[in-house]
Amino acid sequence: MEHLSSLTDWSPDVLNEVLTLAATLKADPEAYADAAARKVLFMIFEKPSLRTRVSFETGIVRMGGHAINYDVTTSPLGAGKESLPDTIKVVSRYADLIVARLFKHADLTEMIANTGVPVINGLTDYSHPCQIMADLLTIREHKGDLKGKTLCFLGDGFNNVTHSLLHGCAMMGMNIRVGCPKGEEYEPLPDVLAQAKALAAVHGTEVVVTDFAFGAADGADVVYTDSWMSYHIDPKDLDARVAKFMPFQVTNSIMNTAAPGAIFMNCLPAARGYEQTAEVIDGPQSVVFDQAENRMHAQNAVMLRLLSKSRT
Ligand code: CP
Ligand code: NVA
């Protein structure tokens, strides 16, 4: 049985296969109208969500299945009456797949240790693999073959999306440059960087962390940013974080430093005037709503892959 905890659960070949399936599903959804017939997806969210919540439910329904959104706040788990392992052991007797959005990645690992069905990471503080599946699909659509392309991420380096971008770009033979403030609370985790560098060595591509935003953006094919105030960040930290991250805001000057025709990406939700200016996110280079749509197509491919492996 397979799970999707982080992109590195898969080999680059499997990642490519799933991306190709996602493109096929997107091109001909009718051909997959019964691909998950009568399959039940159990969804559990400890944090807010628009895209993940809605794209998983619409996605499984469009393939003939059904989704249950489980409210943690009214559950025995949320009330401290039932353990996470017991909850997952029970759910595994009913559902065919589980998607979980959690604070602690260790809780996802505990779910995987106790489940009888595949578990998908719908975001933890450590990684967000479903987002990056959608992003790689989007980059392929706009820029063609991923190999040799350069992605520049600006902003919060110590971040789930940044970590999964490091994994995904390195696996797909892309160069990745992260522009972020210096300091362990702003830079990617050292073990993620080491994994990315090892994966990139196979392709001879670069993995760079720098505090020079314009250097990171220079000639990039993709400029990507994410919230400076992720769901788990204390709102009291807003002013201090804005001061730290403002030099990494994506502006028209940054986009003009990137390659001609570069695309702008943000996993959303976005805050105009913070991680990017309104003119960038609402401008002609922005592909943020293609990214949002592709969450559904990419996740449908992920679900079909995991269902096909769930009895092995
Ligand atoms: N990008 C993303 O995961 O969005 P949600 O938080 O709305 O699910
Ligand atoms: N880094 C962000 C991603 C939101 C989709 C967060 O964790 O809130």
GROMACS .gro file of C-alpha atoms and ligand atoms in nm:
model
  328
    1MET     CA    1   0.000   0.000   0.000
    2GLU     CA    2   0.123   0.353  -0.083
    3HIS     CA    3   0.055   0.687   0.089
    4LEU     CA    4   0.139   1.045  -0.008
    5SER     CA    5   0.305   1.195   0.295
    6SER     CA    6   0.569   1.393   0.102
    7LEU     CA    7   0.672   1.385  -0.266
    8THR     CA    8   0.985   1.190  -0.176
    9ASP     CA    9   0.759   0.891  -0.094
   10TRP     CA   10   0.766   0.840  -0.472
   11SER     CA   11   1.049   0.804  -0.721
   12PRO     CA   12   1.084   1.075  -0.988
   13ASP     CA   13   0.947   0.822  -1.241
   14VAL     CA   14   0.631   0.766  -1.037
   15LEU     CA   15   0.589   1.141  -0.988
   16ASN     CA   16   0.612   1.184  -1.366
   17GLU     CA   17   0.359   0.905  -1.425
   18VAL     CA   18   0.110   1.066  -1.187
   19LEU     CA   19   0.156   1.406  -1.353
   20THR     CA   20   0.093   1.251  -1.692
   21LEU     CA   21  -0.221   1.082  -1.559
   22ALA     CA   22  -0.334   1.420  -1.421
   23ALA     CA   23  -0.297   1.580  -1.765
   24THR     CA   24  -0.489   1.291  -1.925
   25LEU     CA   25  -0.768   1.317  -1.666
   26LYS     CA   26  -0.792   1.691  -1.721
   27ALA     CA   27  -0.810   1.653  -2.100
   28ASP     CA   28  -1.084   1.387  -2.091
   29PRO     CA   29  -1.273   1.389  -1.759
   30GLU     CA   30  -1.562   1.186  -1.903
   31ALA     CA   31  -1.329   0.890  -1.954
   32TYR     CA   32  -1.273   0.885  -1.575
   33ALA     CA   33  -1.635   0.945  -1.468
   34ASP     CA   34  -1.649   0.604  -1.297
   35ALA     CA   35  -1.280   0.562  -1.214
   36ALA     CA   36  -1.349   0.588  -0.839
   37ALA     CA   37  -1.708   0.458  -0.844
   38ARG     CA   38  -1.843   0.395  -0.491
   39LYS     CA   39  -1.507   0.486  -0.335
   40VAL     CA   40  -1.531   0.690  -0.017
   41LEU     CA   41  -1.281   0.963   0.076
   42PHE     CA   42  -1.263   1.062   0.444
   43MET     CA   43  -1.139   1.420   0.493
   44ILE     CA   44  -1.013   1.557   0.823
   45PHE     CA   45  -0.901   1.920   0.865
   46GLU     CA   46  -0.738   2.077   1.171
   47LYS     CA   47  -0.677   2.405   0.982
   48PRO     CA   48  -0.882   2.624   0.746
   49SER     CA   49  -0.909   2.537   0.376
   50LEU     CA   50  -1.086   2.643   0.058
   51ARG     CA   51  -0.896   2.473  -0.225
   52THR     CA   52  -0.795   2.146  -0.058
   53ARG     CA   53  -1.136   2.090   0.099
   54VAL     CA   54  -1.337   2.169  -0.217
   55SER     CA   55  -1.103   2.021  -0.479
   56PHE     CA   56  -1.085   1.684  -0.304
   57GLU     CA   57  -1.462   1.660  -0.267
   58THR     CA   58  -1.544   1.778  -0.621
   59GLY     CA   59  -1.263   1.560  -0.755
   60ILE     CA   60  -1.379   1.231  -0.603
   61VAL     CA   61  -1.744   1.305  -0.691
   62ARG     CA   62  -1.647   1.370  -1.055
   63MET     CA   63  -1.489   1.022  -1.060
   64GLY     CA   64  -1.803   0.854  -0.920
   65GLY     CA   65  -1.705   0.850  -0.553
   66HIS     CA   66  -1.815   1.025  -0.236
   67ALA     CA   67  -1.642   1.242   0.026
   68ILE     CA   68  -1.706   1.281   0.399
   69ASN     CA   69  -1.582   1.600   0.564
   70TYR     CA   70  -1.525   1.509   0.928
   71ASP     CA   71  -1.555   1.796   1.173
   72VAL     CA   72  -1.278   1.755   1.431
   73THR     CA   73  -1.434   2.009   1.667
   74THR     CA   74  -1.744   1.791   1.725
   75SER     CA   75  -1.557   1.459   1.718
   76PRO     CA   76  -1.449   1.231   2.005
   77LEU     CA   77  -1.093   1.299   1.880
   78GLY     CA   78  -1.138   1.676   1.918
   79ALA     CA   79  -1.303   1.630   2.258
   80GLY     CA   80  -1.004   1.428   2.378
   81LYS     CA   81  -1.225   1.117   2.415
   82GLU     CA   82  -1.065   0.904   2.144
   83SER     CA   83  -0.704   0.865   2.033
   84LEU     CA   84  -0.575   0.936   1.683
   85PRO     CA   85  -0.475   0.570   1.627
   86ASP     CA   86  -0.820   0.443   1.729
   87THR     CA   87  -0.992   0.704   1.513
   88ILE     CA   88  -0.792   0.602   1.207
   89LYS     CA   89  -0.837   0.229   1.273
   90VAL     CA   90  -1.215   0.283   1.280
   91VAL     CA   91  -1.223   0.507   0.971
   92SER     CA   92  -1.014   0.251   0.777
   93ARG     CA   93  -1.299   0.000   0.822
   94TYR     CA   94  -1.538   0.231   0.631
   95ALA     CA   95  -1.346   0.454   0.390
   96ASP     CA   96  -1.117   0.378   0.094
   97LEU     CA   97  -0.890   0.683   0.124
   98ILE     CA   98  -0.805   0.944   0.388
   99VAL     CA   99  -0.691   1.303   0.336
  100ALA     CA  100  -0.566   1.491   0.640
  101ARG     CA  101  -0.469   1.856   0.697
  102LEU     CA  102  -0.282   1.870   1.026
  103PHE     CA  103  -0.051   2.089   1.228
  104LYS     CA  104   0.209   1.828   1.321
  105HIS     CA  105   0.365   1.610   1.053
  106ALA     CA  106   0.429   1.355   1.330
  107ASP     CA  107   0.049   1.311   1.358
  108LEU     CA  108   0.032   1.227   0.987
  109THR     CA  109   0.308   0.970   1.040
  110GLU     CA  110   0.106   0.826   1.329
  111MET     CA  111  -0.202   0.805   1.106
  112ILE     CA  112  -0.003   0.618   0.843
  113ALA     CA  113   0.123   0.375   1.107
  114ASN     CA  114  -0.236   0.292   1.205
  115THR     CA  115  -0.433   0.305   0.882
  116GLY     CA  116  -0.563   0.023   0.665
  117VAL     CA  117  -0.617   0.253   0.365
  118PRO     CA  118  -0.399   0.509   0.183
  119VAL     CA  119  -0.343   0.844   0.357
  120ILE     CA  120  -0.282   1.169   0.167
  121ASN     CA  121  -0.114   1.472   0.322
  122GLY     CA  122  -0.348   1.769   0.268
  123LEU     CA  123  -0.084   1.999   0.430
  124THR     CA  124   0.116   1.977   0.749
  125ASP     CA  125   0.357   2.231   0.895
  126TYR     CA  126   0.633   2.035   0.716
  127SER     CA  127   0.507   1.975   0.362
  128HIS     CA  128   0.225   2.023   0.110
  129PRO     CA  129   0.278   1.765  -0.165
  130CYS     CA  130  -0.068   1.794  -0.329
  131GLN     CA  131  -0.007   2.164  -0.391
  132ILE     CA  132   0.321   2.099  -0.566
  133MET     CA  133   0.169   1.821  -0.781
  134ALA     CA  134  -0.075   2.086  -0.909
  135ASP     CA  135   0.206   2.338  -0.950
  136LEU     CA  136   0.425   2.104  -1.155
  137LEU     CA  137   0.125   2.028  -1.379
  138THR     CA  138   0.068   2.404  -1.420
  139ILE     CA  139   0.433   2.473  -1.504
  140ARG     CA  140   0.427   2.192  -1.761
  141GLU     CA  141   0.117   2.344  -1.922
  142HIS     CA  142   0.269   2.693  -1.946
  143LYS     CA  143   0.638   2.619  -1.995
  144GLY     CA  144   0.659   2.268  -2.142
  145ASP     CA  145   0.916   2.011  -2.031
  146LEU     CA  146   1.013   2.072  -1.668
  147LYS     CA  147   1.375   1.962  -1.709
  148GLY     CA  148   1.621   2.251  -1.692
  149LYS     CA  149   1.359   2.513  -1.600
  150THR     CA  150   1.437   2.747  -1.309
  151LEU     CA  151   1.192   2.825  -1.029
  152CYS     CA  152   1.254   3.112  -0.788
  153PHE     CA  153   1.066   3.104  -0.458
  154LEU     CA  154   1.064   3.431  -0.260
  155GLY     CA  155   0.949   3.477   0.099
  156ASP     CA  156   0.912   3.226   0.380
  157GLY     CA  157   1.173   2.953   0.333
  158PHE     CA  158   1.084   2.769   0.656
  159ASN     CA  159   0.756   2.664   0.507
  160ASN     CA  160   0.560   2.356   0.395
  161VAL     CA  161   0.516   2.481   0.036
  162THR     CA  162   0.886   2.575   0.008
  163HIS     CA  163   0.987   2.232   0.136
  164SER     CA  164   0.766   2.050  -0.115
  165LEU     CA  165   0.886   2.278  -0.397
  166LEU     CA  166   1.244   2.185  -0.307
  167HIS     CA  167   1.151   1.816  -0.325
  168GLY     CA  168   0.943   1.845  -0.644
  169CYS     CA  169   1.175   2.071  -0.845
  170ALA     CA  170   1.482   1.865  -0.758
  171MET     CA  171   1.301   1.540  -0.850
  172MET     CA  172   1.188   1.681  -1.186
  173GLY     CA  173   1.530   1.813  -1.293
  174MET     CA  174   1.446   2.179  -1.233
  175ASN     CA  175   1.674   2.441  -1.078
  176ILE     CA  176   1.534   2.597  -0.760
  177ARG     CA  177   1.645   2.917  -0.591
  178VAL     CA  178   1.492   3.018  -0.258
  179GLY     CA  179   1.522   3.386  -0.167
  180CYS     CA  180   1.446   3.434   0.204
  181PRO     CA  181   1.580   3.617   0.511
  182LYS     CA  182   1.879   3.467   0.689
  183GLY     CA  183   1.807   3.266   1.005
  184GLU     CA  184   1.683   2.917   1.086
  185GLU     CA  185   1.326   3.041   1.142
  186TYR     CA  186   1.313   3.174   0.782
  187GLU     CA  187   1.528   2.927   0.584
  188PRO     CA  188   1.428   2.577   0.466
  189LEU     CA  189   1.496   2.289   0.705
  190PRO     CA  190   1.854   2.162   0.658
  191ASP     CA  191   1.736   1.802   0.604
  192VAL     CA  192   1.502   1.910   0.323
  193LEU     CA  193   1.783   2.106   0.160
  194ALA     CA  194   2.012   1.804   0.186
  195GLN     CA  195   1.744   1.580   0.028
  196ALA     CA  196   1.690   1.832  -0.253
  197LYS     CA  197   2.062   1.865  -0.321
  198ALA     CA  198   2.102   1.487  -0.337
  199LEU     CA  199   1.808   1.460  -0.580
  200ALA     CA  200   1.936   1.752  -0.790
  201ALA     CA  201   2.283   1.596  -0.816
  202VAL     CA  202   2.133   1.324  -1.040
  203HIS     CA  203   2.038   1.594  -1.295
  204GLY     CA  204   2.324   1.837  -1.230
  205THR     CA  205   2.073   2.110  -1.142
  206GLU     CA  206   2.109   2.381  -0.876
  207VAL     CA  207   1.951   2.419  -0.532
  208VAL     CA  208   2.030   2.762  -0.393
  209VAL     CA  209   1.926   2.953  -0.080
  210THR     CA  210   2.009   3.323  -0.081
  211ASP     CA  211   1.900   3.642   0.095
  212PHE     CA  212   1.936   3.840  -0.232
  213ALA     CA  213   1.587   3.842  -0.388
  214PHE     CA  214   1.693   3.986  -0.726
  215GLY     CA  215   1.972   3.730  -0.757
  216ALA     CA  216   1.723   3.449  -0.692
  217ALA     CA  217   1.483   3.587  -0.956
  218ASP     CA  218   1.747   3.653  -1.223
  219GLY     CA  219   1.638   3.477  -1.544
  220ALA     CA  220   1.390   3.248  -1.365
  221ASP     CA  221   1.110   3.083  -1.566
  222VAL     CA  222   0.879   3.077  -1.264
  223VAL     CA  223   0.850   3.320  -0.973
  224TYR     CA  224   0.658   3.169  -0.681
  225THR     CA  225   0.553   3.304  -0.344
  226ASP     CA  226   0.337   3.199  -0.049
  227SER     CA  227   0.178   3.369   0.249
  228TRP     CA  228   0.405   3.530   0.509
  229MET     CA  229   0.140   3.434   0.765
  230SER     CA  230   0.080   3.061   0.721
  231TYR     CA  231  -0.218   2.913   0.907
  232HIS     CA  232  -0.004   2.807   1.204
  233ILE     CA  233   0.170   3.145   1.252
  234ASP     CA  234   0.060   3.357   1.548
  235PRO     CA  235  -0.120   3.675   1.421
  236LYS     CA  236   0.077   3.871   1.684
  237ASP     CA  237   0.390   3.813   1.472
  238LEU     CA  238   0.249   4.003   1.171
  239ASP     CA  239   0.445   4.329   1.204
  240ALA     CA  240   0.777   4.160   1.274
  241ARG     CA  241   0.729   3.919   0.983
  242VAL     CA  242   0.628   4.193   0.739
  243ALA     CA  243   0.947   4.382   0.827
  244LYS     CA  244   1.158   4.068   0.767
  245PHE     CA  245   0.989   3.956   0.444
  246MET     CA  246   0.922   4.288   0.266
  247PRO     CA  247   1.257   4.275   0.078
  248PHE     CA  248   1.127   3.947  -0.076
  249GLN     CA  249   0.793   4.084  -0.198
  250VAL     CA  250   0.725   3.993  -0.562
  251THR     CA  251   0.695   4.322  -0.750
  252ASN     CA  252   0.701   4.418  -1.117
  253SER     CA  253   1.076   4.484  -1.076
  254ILE     CA  254   1.123   4.124  -0.962
  255MET     CA  255   0.913   3.996  -1.255
  256ASN     CA  256   1.123   4.209  -1.493
  257THR     CA  257   1.438   4.047  -1.351
  258ALA     CA  258   1.298   3.701  -1.426
  259ALA     CA  259   1.308   3.558  -1.781
  260PRO     CA  260   1.086   3.723  -2.043
  261GLY     CA  261   0.751   3.541  -2.032
  262ALA     CA  262   0.811   3.412  -1.678
  263ILE     CA  263   0.499   3.304  -1.493
  264PHE     CA  264   0.396   3.414  -1.144
  265MET     CA  265   0.259   3.156  -0.900
  266ASN     CA  266   0.106   3.160  -0.551
  267CYS     CA  267  -0.062   2.855  -0.395
  268LEU     CA  268  -0.326   3.091  -0.241
  269PRO     CA  269  -0.472   3.228  -0.022
  270ALA     CA  270  -0.292   3.551  -0.120
  271ALA     CA  271  -0.255   3.886   0.055
  272ARG     CA  272  -0.214   4.169  -0.195
  273GLY     CA  273   0.045   4.421  -0.079
  274TYR     CA  274   0.230   4.161   0.125
  275GLU     CA  275   0.397   3.860  -0.044
  276GLN     CA  276   0.322   4.016  -0.386
  277THR     CA  277   0.180   4.339  -0.519
  278ALA     CA  278  -0.173   4.345  -0.663
  279GLU     CA  279  -0.038   4.433  -1.008
  280VAL     CA  280   0.167   4.112  -1.015
  281ILE     CA  281  -0.100   3.869  -0.893
  282ASP     CA  282  -0.371   4.035  -1.103
  283GLY     CA  283  -0.140   4.090  -1.401
  284PRO     CA  284  -0.084   3.898  -1.726
  285GLN     CA  285   0.199   3.676  -1.598
  286SER     CA  286  -0.007   3.536  -1.309
  287VAL     CA  287  -0.131   3.175  -1.338
  288VAL     CA  288  -0.264   3.143  -0.982
  289PHE     CA  289  -0.615   3.032  -1.080
  290ASP     CA  290  -0.478   2.766  -1.316
  291GLN     CA  291  -0.284   2.639  -1.014
  292ALA     CA  292  -0.599   2.635  -0.805
  293GLU     CA  293  -0.793   2.443  -1.073
  294ASN     CA  294  -0.510   2.196  -1.116
  295ARG     CA  295  -0.536   2.096  -0.751
  296MET     CA  296  -0.839   1.891  -0.850
  297HIS     CA  297  -0.686   1.724  -1.156
  298ALA     CA  298  -0.357   1.646  -0.982
  299GLN     CA  299  -0.530   1.505  -0.673
  300ASN     CA  300  -0.762   1.291  -0.885
  301ALA     CA  301  -0.452   1.134  -1.035
  302VAL     CA  302  -0.301   1.092  -0.687
  303MET     CA  303  -0.620   0.923  -0.562
  304LEU     CA  304  -0.636   0.684  -0.860
  305ARG     CA  305  -0.270   0.593  -0.813
  306LEU     CA  306  -0.318   0.523  -0.441
  307LEU     CA  307  -0.643   0.330  -0.496
  308SER     CA  308  -0.466   0.111  -0.753
  309LYS     CA  309  -0.196   0.033  -0.493
  310SER     CA  310  -0.424   0.004  -0.190
  311ARG     CA  311  -0.448  -0.374  -0.196
  312THR     CA  312  -0.076  -0.430  -0.260
  313CP      N1  313  -0.344   2.618  -0.145
  313CP      C1  314  -0.419   2.560  -0.050
  313CP      O1  315  -0.385   2.454   0.004
  313CP      O2  316  -0.533   2.626  -0.022
  313CP      P1  317  -0.634   2.597   0.098
  313CP      O3  318  -0.563   2.632   0.225
  313CP      O4  319  -0.752   2.685   0.070
  313CP      O5  320  -0.670   2.451   0.097
  314NVA     N1  321   0.219   2.791   0.380
  314NVA     C1  322   0.075   2.808   0.381
  314NVA     C2  323   0.012   2.733   0.268
  314NVA     C3  324  -0.136   2.752   0.256
  314NVA     C4  325  -0.196   2.673   0.147
  314NVA     C5  326   0.018   2.761   0.514
  314NVA     O1  327   0.067   2.665   0.571
  314NVA     O2  328  -0.077   2.824   0.561
   0.00000   0.00000   0.00000
